Amino acid sequence: MINIKETVSNYRNIRFMMMAFIIFVAACDSADPDPDPIPLETQVAEDVPADPASGRDPTTGRAISNNLFTLYDLDANQVVLSSSVTDPAQRQSDSTGTVWDLGFKSTTIIFNGGSSGPGEASAQILRQSFDEVVEAPAAGYISDGENADCPQVQTPIGPRPGSTLAICTGSDNGWYNYDSNAGLISPIPGRTIVMKTATGNYASLRILSYYRGNPNPPDTNAPSRYYTFEFIIQTDGSRDLRNTVSMK
């Protein structure tokens, strides 16, 4: 004899299992385990002061300036401490943290790490155009104080008054050329600075101009020691310099 109650119960169990399976399959189909990457934004910093001169010494011809660095934060795309700020207490307070990534004084660039600061920043120059650098190298980064190929310079930030730099100064040694006939500082085409920031993220950077207003071609009539540069910063921890999966 057929047990009607048992048959109905089995039917209901089978229907429930089929519905659960359908829901499970639908959920799997709708899930996206590999979210679409989000293109990183190329940001521009304009006219960042790099200890601009107020005049020239009539005897030596040297620039008269504060001889101080402007410190810059890539995450916020803003100046943290300008070279115009001379108060020692404020400079000490603002320079000893990891809120800044790199600093500018004349043609010298420092990075917040090694002998220049308490952060994790380090850098290298690639002989590639900015657009070609789609991934930061895994190795090759140098902190300030570690580059034996650079002469020592005065870096008032950091534990030592004199230190070598990750990116050397001097014409054709790093990011720029100096034309002594025209008296012009020009970024070298096809060179890109790739760096780790003070907090360990990767970034790429190209100097566009050393003159206020970013004149093209460079113009000695424009005030110098004003950096305009473009950069990409990766905040998801990867070395990818074109896309991110971060939803921040």
PDB file of C-alpha atoms in Angstrom:
ATOM      1  CA  MET A   1       0.000   0.000   0.000  1.00  0.00           C
ATOM      2  CA  ILE A   2       1.269   3.457  -0.919  1.00  0.00           C
ATOM      3  CA  ASN A   3       1.924   5.701   2.057  1.00  0.00           C
ATOM      4  CA  ILE A   4       0.425   8.998   0.885  1.00  0.00           C
ATOM      5  CA  LYS A   5       1.891  11.029   3.744  1.00  0.00           C
ATOM      6  CA  GLU A   6       5.376   9.679   3.055  1.00  0.00           C
ATOM      7  CA  THR A   7       5.052  10.356  -0.689  1.00  0.00           C
ATOM      8  CA  VAL A   8       3.943  13.960  -0.072  1.00  0.00           C
ATOM      9  CA  SER A   9       6.798  14.479   2.359  1.00  0.00           C
ATOM     10  CA  ASN A  10       9.367  13.117  -0.120  1.00  0.00           C
ATOM     11  CA  TYR A  11       7.927  15.351  -2.843  1.00  0.00           C
ATOM     12  CA  ARG A  12       8.242  18.392  -0.632  1.00  0.00           C
ATOM     13  CA  ASN A  13      11.839  17.489   0.259  1.00  0.00           C
ATOM     14  CA  ILE A  14      12.755  17.050  -3.394  1.00  0.00           C
ATOM     15  CA  ARG A  15      11.119  20.370  -4.324  1.00  0.00           C
ATOM     16  CA  PHE A  16      12.941  22.140  -1.489  1.00  0.00           C
ATOM     17  CA  MET A  17      16.270  20.699  -2.585  1.00  0.00           C
ATOM     18  CA  MET A  18      15.639  21.746  -6.197  1.00  0.00           C
ATOM     19  CA  MET A  19      14.758  25.291  -5.125  1.00  0.00           C
ATOM     20  CA  ALA A  20      17.859  25.488  -2.944  1.00  0.00           C
ATOM     21  CA  PHE A  21      20.005  24.287  -5.842  1.00  0.00           C
ATOM     22  CA  ILE A  22      18.514  26.865  -8.206  1.00  0.00           C
ATOM     23  CA  ILE A  23      19.142  29.649  -5.682  1.00  0.00           C
ATOM     24  CA  PHE A  24      22.707  28.457  -5.160  1.00  0.00           C
ATOM     25  CA  VAL A  25      23.437  28.393  -8.900  1.00  0.00           C
ATOM     26  CA  ALA A  26      21.903  31.845  -9.341  1.00  0.00           C
ATOM     27  CA  ALA A  27      24.013  33.205  -6.511  1.00  0.00           C
ATOM     28  CA  CYS A  28      27.169  31.733  -8.027  1.00  0.00           C
ATOM     29  CA  ASP A  29      26.320  33.234 -11.409  1.00  0.00           C
ATOM     30  CA  SER A  30      25.720  36.667  -9.919  1.00  0.00           C
ATOM     31  CA  ALA A  31      28.887  36.638  -7.787  1.00  0.00           C
ATOM     32  CA  ASP A  32      31.948  38.363  -9.271  1.00  0.00           C
ATOM     33  CA  PRO A  33      35.091  36.860  -7.733  1.00  0.00           C
ATOM     34  CA  ASP A  34      37.296  39.002  -9.996  1.00  0.00           C
ATOM     35  CA  PRO A  35      35.998  42.586  -9.867  1.00  0.00           C
ATOM     36  CA  ASP A  36      36.813  44.793 -12.802  1.00  0.00           C
ATOM     37  CA  PRO A  37      39.977  46.828 -12.193  1.00  0.00           C
ATOM     38  CA  ILE A  38      39.593  50.555 -11.709  1.00  0.00           C
ATOM     39  CA  PRO A  39      41.965  52.747 -13.772  1.00  0.00           C
ATOM     40  CA  LEU A  40      44.298  54.823 -11.629  1.00  0.00           C
ATOM     41  CA  GLU A  41      44.185  58.575 -12.042  1.00  0.00           C
ATOM     42  CA  THR A  42      47.220  60.504 -13.236  1.00  0.00           C
ATOM     43  CA  GLN A  43      47.493  63.488 -10.926  1.00  0.00           C
ATOM     44  CA  VAL A  44      49.345  66.757 -11.494  1.00  0.00           C
ATOM     45  CA  ALA A  45      51.124  68.955  -8.954  1.00  0.00           C
ATOM     46  CA  GLU A  46      51.709  72.487 -10.181  1.00  0.00           C
ATOM     47  CA  ASP A  47      54.291  75.089  -9.166  1.00  0.00           C
ATOM     48  CA  VAL A  48      55.544  73.332  -6.039  1.00  0.00           C
ATOM     49  CA  PRO A  49      58.117  75.755  -4.570  1.00  0.00           C
ATOM     50  CA  ALA A  50      61.608  74.304  -4.218  1.00  0.00           C
ATOM     51  CA  ASP A  51      63.336  76.990  -2.154  1.00  0.00           C
ATOM     52  CA  PRO A  52      62.918  79.745  -4.770  1.00  0.00           C
ATOM     53  CA  ALA A  53      65.568  82.460  -4.732  1.00  0.00           C
ATOM     54  CA  SER A  54      64.792  85.973  -3.553  1.00  0.00           C
ATOM     55  CA  GLY A  55      67.829  87.371  -5.353  1.00  0.00           C
ATOM     56  CA  ARG A  56      71.528  86.864  -6.081  1.00  0.00           C
ATOM     57  CA  ASP A  57      74.545  87.507  -3.938  1.00  0.00           C
ATOM     58  CA  PRO A  58      76.341  90.409  -5.682  1.00  0.00           C
ATOM     59  CA  THR A  59      79.744  88.972  -4.809  1.00  0.00           C
ATOM     60  CA  THR A  60      79.344  85.271  -5.522  1.00  0.00           C
ATOM     61  CA  GLY A  61      76.335  85.328  -7.826  1.00  0.00           C
ATOM     62  CA  ARG A  62      74.764  82.532  -5.824  1.00  0.00           C
ATOM     63  CA  ALA A  63      71.032  82.425  -5.246  1.00  0.00           C
ATOM     64  CA  ILE A  64      69.783  83.885  -1.983  1.00  0.00           C
ATOM     65  CA  SER A  65      67.205  81.530  -0.467  1.00  0.00           C
ATOM     66  CA  ASN A  66      66.135  79.869   2.771  1.00  0.00           C
ATOM     67  CA  ASN A  67      68.123  76.736   1.904  1.00  0.00           C
ATOM     68  CA  LEU A  68      65.174  74.612   3.032  1.00  0.00           C
ATOM     69  CA  PHE A  69      63.145  71.789   1.511  1.00  0.00           C
ATOM     70  CA  THR A  70      59.482  71.829   0.578  1.00  0.00           C
ATOM     71  CA  LEU A  71      57.928  68.529   1.683  1.00  0.00           C
ATOM     72  CA  TYR A  72      55.152  66.952  -0.371  1.00  0.00           C
ATOM     73  CA  ASP A  73      52.459  64.342   0.305  1.00  0.00           C
ATOM     74  CA  LEU A  74      51.475  62.308  -2.778  1.00  0.00           C
ATOM     75  CA  ASP A  75      48.411  60.744  -1.132  1.00  0.00           C
ATOM     76  CA  ALA A  76      46.826  64.154  -0.552  1.00  0.00           C
ATOM     77  CA  ASN A  77      48.576  65.793  -3.545  1.00  0.00           C
ATOM     78  CA  GLN A  78      49.595  68.767  -1.445  1.00  0.00           C
ATOM     79  CA  VAL A  79      52.485  70.561   0.214  1.00  0.00           C
ATOM     80  CA  VAL A  80      53.020  69.483   3.828  1.00  0.00           C
ATOM     81  CA  LEU A  81      55.762  71.982   4.660  1.00  0.00           C
ATOM     82  CA  SER A  82      56.882  74.811   2.392  1.00  0.00           C
ATOM     83  CA  SER A  83      60.456  75.990   2.081  1.00  0.00           C
ATOM     84  CA  SER A  84      59.115  79.421   3.033  1.00  0.00           C
ATOM     85  CA  VAL A  85      58.486  78.155   6.591  1.00  0.00           C
ATOM     86  CA  THR A  86      61.606  78.876   8.622  1.00  0.00           C
ATOM     87  CA  ASP A  87      60.419  78.275  12.186  1.00  0.00           C
ATOM     88  CA  PRO A  88      62.648  75.439  13.517  1.00  0.00           C
ATOM     89  CA  ALA A  89      59.974  74.009  15.817  1.00  0.00           C
ATOM     90  CA  GLN A  90      57.408  73.750  13.035  1.00  0.00           C
ATOM     91  CA  ARG A  91      59.901  72.254  10.615  1.00  0.00           C
ATOM     92  CA  GLN A  92      60.944  69.693  13.208  1.00  0.00           C
ATOM     93  CA  SER A  93      57.335  68.786  13.927  1.00  0.00           C
ATOM     94  CA  ASP A  94      56.246  68.514  10.277  1.00  0.00           C
ATOM     95  CA  SER A  95      59.324  66.736   8.928  1.00  0.00           C
ATOM     96  CA  THR A  96      59.729  63.886  11.407  1.00  0.00           C
ATOM     97  CA  GLY A  97      56.521  61.997  10.537  1.00  0.00           C
ATOM     98  CA  THR A  98      55.451  59.902   7.565  1.00  0.00           C
ATOM     99  CA  VAL A  99      52.841  62.298   6.184  1.00  0.00           C
ATOM    100  CA  TRP A 100      55.301  63.508   3.518  1.00  0.00           C
ATOM    101  CA  ASP A 101      56.828  61.396   0.757  1.00  0.00           C
ATOM    102  CA  LEU A 102      59.398  63.543  -1.026  1.00  0.00           C
ATOM    103  CA  GLY A 103      61.013  66.945  -0.732  1.00  0.00           C
ATOM    104  CA  PHE A 104      62.328  69.558  -3.162  1.00  0.00           C
ATOM    105  CA  LYS A 105      65.110  72.121  -2.847  1.00  0.00           C
ATOM    106  CA  SER A 106      66.491  73.621  -6.040  1.00  0.00           C
ATOM    107  CA  THR A 107      67.298  70.606  -8.271  1.00  0.00           C
ATOM    108  CA  THR A 108      67.642  68.249  -5.287  1.00  0.00           C
ATOM    109  CA  ILE A 109      64.907  65.725  -4.494  1.00  0.00           C
ATOM    110  CA  ILE A 110      64.864  63.778  -1.229  1.00  0.00           C
ATOM    111  CA  PHE A 111      62.669  60.877  -0.142  1.00  0.00           C
ATOM    112  CA  ASN A 112      61.206  60.205   3.294  1.00  0.00           C
ATOM    113  CA  GLY A 113      63.364  57.263   4.270  1.00  0.00           C
ATOM    114  CA  GLY A 114      66.946  56.355   5.027  1.00  0.00           C
ATOM    115  CA  SER A 115      68.971  59.394   6.061  1.00  0.00           C
ATOM    116  CA  SER A 116      66.252  61.873   5.058  1.00  0.00           C
ATOM    117  CA  GLY A 117      63.329  60.786   7.203  1.00  0.00           C
ATOM    118  CA  PRO A 118      61.599  58.131   9.295  1.00  0.00           C
ATOM    119  CA  GLY A 119      59.443  56.697   6.483  1.00  0.00           C
ATOM    120  CA  GLU A 120      59.876  53.771   4.084  1.00  0.00           C
ATOM    121  CA  ALA A 121      60.465  55.880   0.978  1.00  0.00           C
ATOM    122  CA  SER A 122      63.046  54.850  -1.605  1.00  0.00           C
ATOM    123  CA  ALA A 123      63.393  55.463  -5.327  1.00  0.00           C
ATOM    124  CA  GLN A 124      65.052  54.709  -8.627  1.00  0.00           C
ATOM    125  CA  ILE A 125      65.084  56.233 -12.105  1.00  0.00           C
ATOM    126  CA  LEU A 126      63.904  54.152 -15.039  1.00  0.00           C
ATOM    127  CA  ARG A 127      64.938  54.929 -18.600  1.00  0.00           C
ATOM    128  CA  GLN A 128      61.363  54.556 -19.728  1.00  0.00           C
ATOM    129  CA  SER A 129      58.686  57.070 -20.567  1.00  0.00           C
ATOM    130  CA  PHE A 130      56.056  57.727 -17.916  1.00  0.00           C
ATOM    131  CA  ASP A 131      53.311  56.087 -19.997  1.00  0.00           C
ATOM    132  CA  GLU A 132      55.385  52.945 -20.508  1.00  0.00           C
ATOM    133  CA  VAL A 133      55.817  52.266 -16.789  1.00  0.00           C
ATOM    134  CA  VAL A 134      52.768  50.120 -16.141  1.00  0.00           C
ATOM    135  CA  GLU A 135      54.228  48.192 -13.210  1.00  0.00           C
ATOM    136  CA  ALA A 136      56.697  49.234 -10.533  1.00  0.00           C
ATOM    137  CA  PRO A 137      59.849  47.092 -10.430  1.00  0.00           C
ATOM    138  CA  ALA A 138      60.072  44.565  -7.622  1.00  0.00           C
ATOM    139  CA  ALA A 139      63.658  45.558  -6.776  1.00  0.00           C
ATOM    140  CA  GLY A 140      66.264  48.252  -7.367  1.00  0.00           C
ATOM    141  CA  TYR A 141      65.045  50.909  -4.928  1.00  0.00           C
ATOM    142  CA  ILE A 142      67.580  52.988  -3.022  1.00  0.00           C
ATOM    143  CA  SER A 143      67.006  55.059   0.102  1.00  0.00           C
ATOM    144  CA  ASP A 144      68.702  58.382   0.720  1.00  0.00           C
ATOM    145  CA  GLY A 145      72.081  57.669   2.262  1.00  0.00           C
ATOM    146  CA  GLU A 146      72.584  54.375   0.397  1.00  0.00           C
ATOM    147  CA  ASN A 147      73.637  55.534  -3.071  1.00  0.00           C
ATOM    148  CA  ALA A 148      77.432  55.373  -3.299  1.00  0.00           C
ATOM    149  CA  ASP A 149      77.308  56.829  -6.820  1.00  0.00           C
ATOM    150  CA  CYS A 150      76.054  60.214  -5.587  1.00  0.00           C
ATOM    151  CA  PRO A 151      78.113  62.958  -3.946  1.00  0.00           C
ATOM    152  CA  GLN A 152      77.120  64.036  -0.469  1.00  0.00           C
ATOM    153  CA  VAL A 153      74.723  66.956  -0.107  1.00  0.00           C
ATOM    154  CA  GLN A 154      73.422  68.840   2.884  1.00  0.00           C
ATOM    155  CA  THR A 155      70.042  67.468   3.980  1.00  0.00           C
ATOM    156  CA  PRO A 156      68.871  69.249   7.132  1.00  0.00           C
ATOM    157  CA  ILE A 157      66.110  66.657   7.471  1.00  0.00           C
ATOM    158  CA  GLY A 158      67.306  63.420   8.984  1.00  0.00           C
ATOM    159  CA  PRO A 159      69.976  62.378  11.448  1.00  0.00           C
ATOM    160  CA  ARG A 160      73.023  63.290   9.364  1.00  0.00           C
ATOM    161  CA  PRO A 161      73.893  66.775   8.037  1.00  0.00           C
ATOM    162  CA  GLY A 162      75.484  65.348   4.893  1.00  0.00           C
ATOM    163  CA  SER A 163      74.198  62.377   2.933  1.00  0.00           C
ATOM    164  CA  THR A 164      74.106  60.811  -0.493  1.00  0.00           C
ATOM    165  CA  LEU A 165      70.793  60.787  -2.335  1.00  0.00           C
ATOM    166  CA  ALA A 166      68.690  58.086  -3.954  1.00  0.00           C
ATOM    167  CA  ILE A 167      68.450  60.308  -7.065  1.00  0.00           C
ATOM    168  CA  CYS A 168      71.723  62.062  -7.836  1.00  0.00           C
ATOM    169  CA  THR A 169      71.942  65.773  -8.536  1.00  0.00           C
ATOM    170  CA  GLY A 170      73.967  67.210 -11.420  1.00  0.00           C
ATOM    171  CA  SER A 171      73.318  67.498 -15.129  1.00  0.00           C
ATOM    172  CA  ASP A 172      72.433  64.141 -16.709  1.00  0.00           C
ATOM    173  CA  ASN A 173      72.969  62.342 -13.388  1.00  0.00           C
ATOM    174  CA  GLY A 174      69.323  62.098 -12.450  1.00  0.00           C
ATOM    175  CA  TRP A 175      66.155  63.722 -13.740  1.00  0.00           C
ATOM    176  CA  TYR A 176      67.469  66.854 -15.500  1.00  0.00           C
ATOM    177  CA  ASN A 177      69.966  68.369 -17.903  1.00  0.00           C
ATOM    178  CA  TYR A 178      71.558  71.786 -17.486  1.00  0.00           C
ATOM    179  CA  ASP A 179      72.251  73.858 -20.591  1.00  0.00           C
ATOM    180  CA  SER A 180      75.020  76.212 -19.487  1.00  0.00           C
ATOM    181  CA  ASN A 181      74.733  78.339 -22.624  1.00  0.00           C
ATOM    182  CA  ALA A 182      71.035  79.038 -22.151  1.00  0.00           C
ATOM    183  CA  GLY A 183      71.107  78.683 -18.373  1.00  0.00           C
ATOM    184  CA  LEU A 184      68.168  76.235 -18.520  1.00  0.00           C
ATOM    185  CA  ILE A 185      67.202  73.230 -16.396  1.00  0.00           C
ATOM    186  CA  SER A 186      65.237  70.721 -18.472  1.00  0.00           C
ATOM    187  CA  PRO A 187      63.756  67.329 -17.490  1.00  0.00           C
ATOM    188  CA  ILE A 188      65.384  64.507 -19.440  1.00  0.00           C
ATOM    189  CA  PRO A 189      62.845  62.881 -21.778  1.00  0.00           C
ATOM    190  CA  GLY A 190      62.224  59.199 -21.210  1.00  0.00           C
ATOM    191  CA  ARG A 191      63.172  59.145 -17.540  1.00  0.00           C
ATOM    192  CA  THR A 192      60.646  58.246 -14.872  1.00  0.00           C
ATOM    193  CA  ILE A 193      61.097  58.229 -11.115  1.00  0.00           C
ATOM    194  CA  VAL A 194      59.545  55.141  -9.543  1.00  0.00           C
ATOM    195  CA  MET A 195      59.371  55.155  -5.772  1.00  0.00           C
ATOM    196  CA  LYS A 196      57.995  53.660  -2.633  1.00  0.00           C
ATOM    197  CA  THR A 197      56.193  56.236  -0.550  1.00  0.00           C
ATOM    198  CA  ALA A 198      56.762  56.905   3.144  1.00  0.00           C
ATOM    199  CA  THR A 199      54.109  54.294   3.948  1.00  0.00           C
ATOM    200  CA  GLY A 200      55.372  51.703   1.455  1.00  0.00           C
ATOM    201  CA  ASN A 201      53.027  52.223  -1.498  1.00  0.00           C
ATOM    202  CA  TYR A 202      54.328  52.370  -5.067  1.00  0.00           C
ATOM    203  CA  ALA A 203      54.220  55.476  -7.258  1.00  0.00           C
ATOM    204  CA  SER A 204      55.620  56.727 -10.559  1.00  0.00           C
ATOM    205  CA  LEU A 205      56.500  60.362 -11.206  1.00  0.00           C
ATOM    206  CA  ARG A 206      57.607  62.512 -14.124  1.00  0.00           C
ATOM    207  CA  ILE A 207      58.993  66.028 -13.734  1.00  0.00           C
ATOM    208  CA  LEU A 208      57.376  68.283 -16.333  1.00  0.00           C
ATOM    209  CA  SER A 209      58.912  71.651 -15.520  1.00  0.00           C
ATOM    210  CA  TYR A 210      61.322  73.483 -13.214  1.00  0.00           C
ATOM    211  CA  TYR A 211      59.830  76.908 -13.964  1.00  0.00           C
ATOM    212  CA  ARG A 212      56.740  78.610 -12.593  1.00  0.00           C
ATOM    213  CA  GLY A 213      53.769  78.312 -14.905  1.00  0.00           C
ATOM    214  CA  ASN A 214      55.233  75.268 -16.693  1.00  0.00           C
ATOM    215  CA  PRO A 215      56.404  77.202 -19.789  1.00  0.00           C
ATOM    216  CA  ASN A 216      56.950  75.058 -22.853  1.00  0.00           C
ATOM    217  CA  PRO A 217      59.702  75.316 -23.970  1.00  0.00           C
ATOM    218  CA  PRO A 218      61.459  76.234 -20.688  1.00  0.00           C
ATOM    219  CA  ASP A 219      61.972  79.974 -20.309  1.00  0.00           C
ATOM    220  CA  THR A 220      64.664  81.600 -18.169  1.00  0.00           C
ATOM    221  CA  ASN A 221      62.425  84.644 -17.850  1.00  0.00           C
ATOM    222  CA  ALA A 222      60.066  82.553 -15.696  1.00  0.00           C
ATOM    223  CA  PRO A 223      60.987  82.140 -12.009  1.00  0.00           C
ATOM    224  CA  SER A 224      62.826  78.866 -11.417  1.00  0.00           C
ATOM    225  CA  ARG A 225      62.670  76.335  -8.580  1.00  0.00           C
ATOM    226  CA  TYR A 226      58.972  75.641  -9.091  1.00  0.00           C
ATOM    227  CA  TYR A 227      58.238  72.002  -9.889  1.00  0.00           C
ATOM    228  CA  THR A 228      55.335  70.845 -11.984  1.00  0.00           C
ATOM    229  CA  PHE A 229      55.086  67.062 -12.123  1.00  0.00           C
ATOM    230  CA  GLU A 230      52.600  64.304 -12.822  1.00  0.00           C
ATOM    231  CA  PHE A 231      52.343  61.120 -10.849  1.00  0.00           C
ATOM    232  CA  ILE A 232      50.405  57.931 -10.257  1.00  0.00           C
ATOM    233  CA  ILE A 233      50.136  56.416  -6.790  1.00  0.00           C
ATOM    234  CA  GLN A 234      48.942  52.883  -6.065  1.00  0.00           C
ATOM    235  CA  THR A 235      47.178  52.423  -2.731  1.00  0.00           C
ATOM    236  CA  ASP A 236      46.087  48.777  -2.898  1.00  0.00           C
ATOM    237  CA  GLY A 237      49.552  47.432  -2.051  1.00  0.00           C
ATOM    238  CA  SER A 238      50.316  46.090  -5.516  1.00  0.00           C
ATOM    239  CA  ARG A 239      52.951  47.208  -8.034  1.00  0.00           C
ATOM    240  CA  ASP A 240      50.317  47.823 -10.722  1.00  0.00           C
ATOM    241  CA  LEU A 241      50.600  51.466 -11.813  1.00  0.00           C
ATOM    242  CA  ARG A 242      47.636  51.507 -14.173  1.00  0.00           C
ATOM    243  CA  ASN A 243      44.761  49.839 -12.313  1.00  0.00           C
ATOM    244  CA  THR A 244      43.611  49.153  -8.799  1.00  0.00           C
ATOM    245  CA  VAL A 245      41.110  46.766  -7.231  1.00  0.00           C
ATOM    246  CA  SER A 246      40.823  48.973  -4.180  1.00  0.00           C
ATOM    247  CA  MET A 247      37.328  50.256  -3.433  1.00  0.00           C
ATOM    248  CA  LYS A 248      38.588  53.052  -1.169  1.00  0.00           C
TER     249      LYS A 248
END
